[in-house]
Tab-separated table of C-alpha atoms in Angstrom:
chain	number	residue	atom	x	y	z
A	46	UNK	CA	4.683	3.928	-2.026
A	47	UNK	CA	4.231	5.036	-5.617
A	48	UNK	CA	6.978	6.634	-7.713
A	49	UNK	CA	5.906	10.254	-8.278
A	50	UNK	CA	8.146	10.758	-11.296
A	51	UNK	CA	6.643	7.770	-13.100
A	52	UNK	CA	3.180	8.938	-12.144
A	53	UNK	CA	3.790	12.391	-13.584
A	54	UNK	CA	5.100	10.756	-16.760
A	55	UNK	CA	1.803	8.821	-17.026
A	56	UNK	CA	3.726	5.529	-16.687
A	57	UNK	CA	1.169	4.032	-14.328
A	58	UNK	CA	-2.258	2.474	-14.600
A	59	UNK	CA	-5.104	2.000	-12.150
A	60	UNK	CA	-6.370	-1.515	-11.452
A	61	UNK	CA	-9.965	-1.400	-10.206
A	62	UNK	CA	-11.587	-4.316	-8.426
A	63	UNK	CA	-14.654	-4.829	-6.277
A	64	UNK	CA	-13.917	-4.284	-2.583
A	65	UNK	CA	-15.668	-3.750	0.710
A	66	UNK	CA	-14.719	-0.151	1.444
A	67	UNK	CA	-14.634	-0.574	5.214
A	68	UNK	CA	-13.041	-4.025	5.510
A	69	UNK	CA	-10.593	-3.831	2.593
A	70	UNK	CA	-9.535	-0.182	2.637
A	71	UNK	CA	-10.340	1.900	5.726
A	72	UNK	CA	-10.020	-0.642	8.526
A	73	UNK	CA	-6.522	-1.865	7.496
A	74	UNK	CA	-5.234	1.729	7.507
A	75	UNK	CA	-6.805	2.344	10.923
A	76	UNK	CA	-5.219	-0.785	12.420
A	77	UNK	CA	-1.847	0.112	10.914
A	78	UNK	CA	-1.796	3.387	12.873
A	79	UNK	CA	-3.802	2.445	15.960
A	80	UNK	CA	-1.061	0.049	17.097
A	81	UNK	CA	1.489	2.872	17.047
A	82	UNK	CA	-0.573	5.486	18.873
A	83	UNK	CA	0.159	6.179	22.518
A	84	UNK	CA	-0.826	9.788	23.166
A	85	UNK	CA	-3.215	10.256	20.255
A	86	UNK	CA	-6.716	8.868	19.887
A	87	UNK	CA	-7.257	7.565	16.362
A	88	UNK	CA	-10.707	6.551	15.127
A	89	UNK	CA	-12.537	5.840	11.905
A	90	UNK	CA	-16.054	5.887	10.508
A	91	UNK	CA	-17.044	3.951	7.394
A	92	UNK	CA	-20.303	2.428	6.162
A	93	UNK	CA	-20.842	-1.321	6.553
A	94	UNK	CA	-21.195	-3.483	3.421
A	95	UNK	CA	-20.371	-0.630	1.069
A	96	UNK	CA	-19.092	-2.392	-2.057
A	97	UNK	CA	-17.394	-0.291	-4.738
A	98	UNK	CA	-15.093	-0.767	-7.706
A	99	UNK	CA	-11.831	1.062	-7.135
A	100	UNK	CA	-8.067	0.632	-7.199
A	101	UNK	CA	-7.916	-0.161	-3.495
A	102	UNK	CA	-4.101	-0.019	-3.379
A	103	UNK	CA	-4.114	3.600	-4.610
A	104	UNK	CA	-7.081	4.585	-2.467
A	105	UNK	CA	-5.373	3.113	0.571
A	106	UNK	CA	-2.256	5.104	-0.282
A	107	UNK	CA	-4.308	8.327	-0.348
A	108	UNK	CA	-5.690	7.647	3.132
A	109	UNK	CA	-2.271	6.546	4.423
A	110	UNK	CA	-0.609	9.729	3.143
A	111	UNK	CA	-3.224	11.977	4.750
A	112	UNK	CA	-3.266	10.002	8.004
A	113	UNK	CA	0.528	9.976	8.165
A	114	UNK	CA	0.587	13.760	7.829
A	115	UNK	CA	-2.062	14.131	10.525
A	116	UNK	CA	-0.121	11.905	12.926
A	117	UNK	CA	3.151	13.758	12.264
A	118	UNK	CA	1.700	17.177	13.054
A	119	UNK	CA	-0.578	16.280	15.961
A	120	UNK	CA	1.064	16.165	19.384
A	121	UNK	CA	-2.102	15.582	21.421
A	122	UNK	CA	-5.790	14.993	20.893
A	123	UNK	CA	-7.065	12.958	17.956
A	124	UNK	CA	-6.828	11.866	14.350
A	125	UNK	CA	-10.089	10.828	12.664
A	126	UNK	CA	-10.737	9.064	9.365
A	127	UNK	CA	-14.280	9.486	8.059
A	128	UNK	CA	-15.578	7.847	4.900
A	129	UNK	CA	-19.126	7.972	3.577
A	130	UNK	CA	-21.603	9.417	1.125
A	131	UNK	CA	-21.726	12.824	2.799
A	132	UNK	CA	-22.271	14.764	-0.430
A	133	UNK	CA	-26.020	15.312	-0.500
A	134	UNK	CA	-25.983	16.474	-4.118
A	135	UNK	CA	-24.417	13.338	-5.660
A	136	UNK	CA	-25.329	9.864	-4.334
A	137	UNK	CA	-22.420	8.299	-6.277
A	138	UNK	CA	-19.792	10.519	-4.645
A	139	UNK	CA	-17.649	8.995	-1.894
A	140	UNK	CA	-16.220	11.508	0.569
A	141	UNK	CA	-13.067	10.811	2.576
A	142	UNK	CA	-12.122	13.167	5.407
A	143	UNK	CA	-8.986	12.995	7.518
A	144	UNK	CA	-9.054	15.488	10.370
A	145	UNK	CA	-6.880	16.148	13.411
A	146	UNK	CA	-6.323	18.380	16.428
A	147	UNK	CA	-2.852	19.516	15.404
A	148	UNK	CA	-1.401	22.986	15.051
A	149	UNK	CA	-3.109	23.641	11.725
A	150	UNK	CA	-1.519	24.873	8.506
A	151	UNK	CA	-0.297	28.488	8.342
A	152	UNK	CA	-2.007	30.693	5.769
A	153	UNK	CA	1.216	31.225	3.795
A	154	UNK	CA	1.716	27.465	3.417
A	155	UNK	CA	-1.750	26.774	2.030
A	156	UNK	CA	-1.082	28.279	-1.406
A	157	UNK	CA	1.755	25.824	-2.105
A	158	UNK	CA	0.195	22.934	-0.223
A	159	UNK	CA	0.223	20.429	-3.096
A	160	UNK	CA	3.484	21.529	-4.724
A	161	UNK	CA	6.424	19.109	-5.040
A	162	UNK	CA	8.989	19.261	-2.213
A	163	UNK	CA	6.838	21.658	-0.202
A	164	UNK	CA	7.287	20.788	3.489
A	165	UNK	CA	4.759	21.963	6.044
A	166	UNK	CA	7.385	22.185	8.779
A	167	UNK	CA	11.155	21.933	8.995
A	168	UNK	CA	10.799	20.394	12.446
A	169	UNK	CA	9.071	17.300	11.018
A	170	UNK	CA	11.020	14.953	8.761
A	171	UNK	CA	9.554	14.263	5.336
A	172	UNK	CA	10.256	14.365	1.619
A	173	UNK	CA	7.691	17.053	0.792
A	174	UNK	CA	6.133	14.746	-1.798
A	175	UNK	CA	3.240	13.227	0.154
A	176	UNK	CA	0.513	15.768	-0.614
A	177	UNK	CA	1.677	16.252	-4.200
A	178	UNK	CA	1.487	12.508	-4.790
A	179	UNK	CA	-1.886	12.356	-3.039
A	180	UNK	CA	-3.259	15.057	-5.348
A	181	UNK	CA	-2.150	13.141	-8.451
A	182	UNK	CA	-3.576	9.880	-7.124
A	183	UNK	CA	-6.939	11.488	-6.395
A	184	UNK	CA	-7.055	13.187	-9.795
A	185	UNK	CA	-6.211	9.888	-11.498
A	186	UNK	CA	-9.378	8.498	-9.892
A	187	UNK	CA	-11.370	11.496	-11.235
A	188	UNK	CA	-11.601	12.983	-7.781
A	189	UNK	CA	-10.775	16.223	-5.960
A	190	UNK	CA	-8.924	17.058	-2.754
A	191	UNK	CA	-9.020	20.263	-0.748
A	192	UNK	CA	-8.207	21.714	2.632
A	193	UNK	CA	-11.322	22.603	4.631
A	194	UNK	CA	-10.739	26.240	5.650
A	195	UNK	CA	-13.806	26.212	7.931
A	196	UNK	CA	-12.641	23.321	10.107
A	197	UNK	CA	-11.849	23.785	13.800
A	198	UNK	CA	-10.973	20.900	16.126
A	199	UNK	CA	-12.789	22.460	19.152
A	200	UNK	CA	-9.642	22.009	21.269
A	201	UNK	CA	-8.230	25.267	22.629
A	202	UNK	CA	-4.958	26.283	20.921
A	203	UNK	CA	-5.261	23.315	18.556
A	204	UNK	CA	-7.083	24.513	15.423
A	205	UNK	CA	-6.376	21.286	13.581
A	206	UNK	CA	-6.597	20.370	9.906
A	207	UNK	CA	-9.141	18.588	7.747
A	208	UNK	CA	-8.523	17.326	4.212
A	209	UNK	CA	-11.575	16.422	2.131
A	210	UNK	CA	-11.320	14.003	-0.789
A	211	UNK	CA	-14.223	13.354	-3.160
A	212	UNK	CA	-14.094	10.439	-5.605
A	213	UNK	CA	-16.984	9.107	-7.708
A	214	UNK	CA	-17.730	5.528	-6.607
A	215	UNK	CA	-21.163	4.181	-7.561
A	216	UNK	CA	-22.559	1.709	-5.058
A	217	UNK	CA	-22.584	-1.950	-6.114
A	218	UNK	CA	-25.418	-4.067	-4.750
A	219	UNK	CA	-24.617	-7.160	-2.718
A	220	UNK	CA	-25.365	-9.764	-5.404
A	221	UNK	CA	-23.289	-7.968	-8.048
A	222	UNK	CA	-20.465	-7.525	-5.573
A	223	UNK	CA	-20.443	-11.215	-4.685
A	224	UNK	CA	-20.474	-12.216	-8.351
A	225	UNK	CA	-17.705	-9.817	-9.358
A	226	UNK	CA	-15.545	-10.619	-6.352
A	227	UNK	CA	-15.871	-14.327	-7.056
A	228	UNK	CA	-14.670	-13.820	-10.629
A	229	UNK	CA	-11.803	-11.510	-9.654
A	230	UNK	CA	-10.575	-13.521	-6.708
A	231	UNK	CA	-11.195	-17.001	-8.103
A	232	UNK	CA	-7.496	-17.620	-7.718
A	233	UNK	CA	-7.969	-17.677	-3.963
A	234	UNK	CA	-10.568	-20.450	-4.010
A	235	UNK	CA	-9.894	-22.415	-7.162
A	236	UNK	CA	-6.365	-23.295	-6.103
A	237	UNK	CA	-7.009	-24.578	-2.606
A	238	UNK	CA	-5.674	-27.995	-3.609
A	239	UNK	CA	-2.589	-27.478	-5.807
A	240	UNK	CA	-1.489	-30.234	-8.145
A	241	UNK	CA	1.531	-32.409	-7.369
A	242	UNK	CA	3.645	-30.465	-9.875
A	243	UNK	CA	2.744	-27.177	-8.212
A	244	UNK	CA	3.566	-28.513	-4.755
A	245	UNK	CA	6.940	-29.788	-5.960
A	246	UNK	CA	7.887	-26.269	-7.088
A	247	UNK	CA	7.171	-24.587	-3.763
A	248	UNK	CA	7.649	-27.475	-1.297
A	249	UNK	CA	9.664	-26.412	1.763
A	250	UNK	CA	10.654	-23.145	0.074
A	251	UNK	CA	12.411	-20.686	2.378
A	252	UNK	CA	10.968	-17.258	1.592
A	253	UNK	CA	11.759	-13.691	2.652
A	254	UNK	CA	9.070	-11.024	2.147
A	255	UNK	CA	10.516	-7.481	2.195
A	256	UNK	CA	7.949	-4.672	2.546
A	257	UNK	CA	7.530	-1.736	4.913
A	258	UNK	CA	3.768	-2.260	5.191
A	259	UNK	CA	2.979	-4.881	7.845
A	260	UNK	CA	-0.462	-5.465	6.353
A	261	UNK	CA	0.977	-6.245	2.919
A	262	UNK	CA	3.564	-8.584	4.469
A	263	UNK	CA	0.778	-10.493	6.196
A	264	UNK	CA	-1.346	-10.644	3.038
A	265	UNK	CA	1.563	-11.901	0.920
A	266	UNK	CA	2.473	-14.470	3.567
A	267	UNK	CA	-1.117	-15.699	3.636
A	268	UNK	CA	-1.252	-15.922	-0.165
A	269	UNK	CA	1.943	-17.956	-0.349
A	270	UNK	CA	0.919	-20.286	2.468
A	271	UNK	CA	-2.444	-20.849	0.794
A	272	UNK	CA	-0.484	-22.237	-2.143
A	273	UNK	CA	1.816	-24.404	-0.051
A	274	UNK	CA	1.715	-24.618	3.740
A	275	UNK	CA	5.214	-26.142	3.802
A	276	UNK	CA	6.751	-22.775	2.858
A	277	UNK	CA	8.887	-21.235	5.606
A	278	UNK	CA	8.269	-17.493	5.372
A	279	UNK	CA	10.238	-14.753	7.119
A	280	UNK	CA	9.710	-11.004	6.918
A	281	UNK	CA	11.823	-7.839	6.703
A	282	UNK	CA	10.387	-4.327	6.953
A	283	UNK	CA	12.964	-2.563	4.751
A	284	UNK	CA	15.950	-3.164	2.497
A	285	UNK	CA	18.492	-2.588	5.240
A	286	UNK	CA	16.955	-5.315	7.411
A	287	UNK	CA	16.773	-7.703	4.451
A	288	UNK	CA	20.478	-7.174	3.728
A	289	UNK	CA	21.338	-7.901	7.357
A	290	UNK	CA	19.303	-11.138	7.213
A	291	UNK	CA	21.012	-12.269	3.991
A	292	UNK	CA	24.505	-10.762	3.912
A	293	UNK	CA	25.258	-10.466	7.628
A	294	UNK	CA	27.441	-12.901	9.605
A	295	UNK	CA	24.386	-15.000	10.441
A	296	UNK	CA	22.862	-14.495	6.991
A	297	UNK	CA	20.557	-17.057	5.431
A	298	UNK	CA	20.142	-18.191	1.860
A	299	UNK	CA	16.569	-18.038	0.595
A	300	UNK	CA	14.810	-19.885	-2.187
A	301	UNK	CA	12.665	-16.819	-2.859
A	302	UNK	CA	13.038	-13.150	-1.885
A	303	UNK	CA	10.128	-10.819	-2.699
A	304	UNK	CA	11.183	-7.143	-2.547
A	305	UNK	CA	8.957	-4.048	-2.589
A	306	UNK	CA	10.317	-0.889	-4.248
A	307	UNK	CA	9.550	1.980	-1.853
A	308	UNK	CA	9.865	1.234	1.864
A	309	UNK	CA	9.901	4.504	3.860
A	310	UNK	CA	7.318	3.679	6.549
A	311	UNK	CA	9.819	1.847	8.788
A	312	UNK	CA	12.773	4.166	8.242
A	313	UNK	CA	14.130	2.430	5.148
A	314	UNK	CA	16.298	4.500	2.820
A	315	UNK	CA	17.137	1.873	0.188
A	316	UNK	CA	14.789	1.307	-2.738
A	317	UNK	CA	13.900	-2.167	-3.912
A	318	UNK	CA	16.208	-1.697	-6.885
A	319	UNK	CA	19.156	-0.890	-4.596
A	320	UNK	CA	18.277	-3.722	-2.226
A	321	UNK	CA	18.142	-6.272	-5.054
A	322	UNK	CA	21.545	-5.181	-6.360
A	323	UNK	CA	23.118	-5.626	-2.921
A	324	UNK	CA	21.620	-9.053	-2.132
A	325	UNK	CA	21.878	-10.594	-5.623
A	326	UNK	CA	25.406	-12.048	-5.143
A	327	UNK	CA	24.266	-13.772	-1.947
A	328	UNK	CA	20.924	-15.226	-3.049
A	329	UNK	CA	21.100	-18.456	-5.041
A	330	UNK	CA	17.317	-18.657	-5.295
A	331	UNK	CA	14.811	-16.358	-6.987
A	332	UNK	CA	14.535	-12.622	-6.383
A	333	UNK	CA	11.234	-11.032	-7.372
A	334	UNK	CA	10.732	-7.271	-7.441
A	335	UNK	CA	7.328	-5.791	-6.651
A	336	UNK	CA	5.769	-2.337	-6.876
A	337	UNK	CA	2.572	-0.486	-7.647
A	338	UNK	CA	4.480	0.969	-10.616
A	339	UNK	CA	5.900	-0.844	-13.586
A	340	UNK	CA	9.502	-1.110	-12.327
A	341	UNK	CA	10.247	-4.286	-14.275
A	342	UNK	CA	13.167	-2.835	-16.239
A	343	UNK	CA	14.851	-1.326	-13.179
A	344	UNK	CA	14.421	-4.397	-10.969
A	345	UNK	CA	15.531	-6.827	-13.673
A	346	UNK	CA	18.611	-4.717	-14.388
A	347	UNK	CA	19.450	-4.822	-10.674
A	348	UNK	CA	19.338	-8.629	-10.703
A	349	UNK	CA	15.723	-9.662	-10.133
A	350	UNK	CA	14.546	-12.860	-11.846
A	351	UNK	CA	10.947	-11.640	-12.052
A	352	UNK	CA	8.819	-8.580	-11.435
A	353	UNK	CA	5.249	-8.607	-10.134
A	354	UNK	CA	3.234	-5.406	-10.336
A	355	UNK	CA	0.889	-4.997	-7.385
A	356	UNK	CA	-1.564	-6.414	-6.684
A	357	UNK	CA	0.342	-9.718	-6.739
A	358	UNK	CA	-0.906	-11.965	-9.566
A	359	UNK	CA	-3.438	-14.756	-9.218
A	360	UNK	CA	-2.239	-18.075	-7.858
A	361	UNK	CA	-2.118	-19.871	-11.209
A	362	UNK	CA	-0.019	-17.082	-12.757
A	363	UNK	CA	2.131	-16.899	-9.638
A	364	UNK	CA	2.890	-20.640	-9.752
A	365	UNK	CA	3.504	-20.561	-13.504
A	366	UNK	CA	5.981	-17.700	-13.104
A	367	UNK	CA	7.807	-19.544	-10.322
A	368	UNK	CA	7.979	-22.723	-12.398
A	369	UNK	CA	9.432	-20.911	-15.421
A	370	UNK	CA	11.919	-18.918	-13.379
A	371	UNK	CA	13.116	-21.980	-11.475
A	372	UNK	CA	13.554	-23.947	-14.693
A	373	UNK	CA	15.583	-21.063	-16.087
A	374	UNK	CA	17.689	-21.036	-12.906
A	375	UNK	CA	18.370	-24.767	-13.143
A	376	UNK	CA	19.148	-24.529	-16.868
A	377	UNK	CA	21.727	-21.801	-16.310
A	378	UNK	CA	23.683	-23.786	-13.706
């Protein structure tokens, strides 16, 4: 999650890269929710091989926020994610629609829909920040978001809700996409065979990845194991679980603990900053903070050895940072 206060203070930057809209953005969000759905039918539509340049982390957060709201307020029926070039007047405009068969939004709530701390229902838990943050994210990408007043789910007594996001995203042809992606992600192919010095740094490292997003935990685990397959990597879905794994009676000591800042998806209440402060006395290895925001000062003050702003840096930078931090650790003993 992104820190709304920092976003409003303009202390955040977008990092655009070339992505496959369906495979890199929409599909991961769909899978994240489809595994949790029992009574609801969740589906998505997105064009194949649609390559665009966008901050995929922020775009994913927009879709997650809207989908999360839809799931919260829909007791039966469906939630649908639709992405495509549906705007017939502008071929460069990407349209994202998240629609559901929920109870709909009362007329009196629509005026304040995107205000801070405005909750759609007292019966559903939430901070009241989701739609406000979504609005600021969309506007940062030069887009617009609105509630479709004409939408009806076609289910009796379930009017439903549809949010429509429009963001300019010119199409990138296949050859350009391949070329750009190769340049941007060269870290993932150029470091397939690390040098002996790199292996010695990470060899048999015991690692704990702390993040509420299962997809991000898997991606980070894959990145680290691509560097060194001897790493033993465990996962925690929030700060509370990480503390139990480290500080509890059966706690473990880790060579590296990577901690996200905001972790509300799995019921976590502690921020990364608070988590780092609590585990620092018990971790003899490295603690690295991570966030979509620049939280370096806060995480370092709490006891982190390093801070990585998402997306996690390229492999050569990652290894260099680990080498420097470990040397500093050894030198301070």
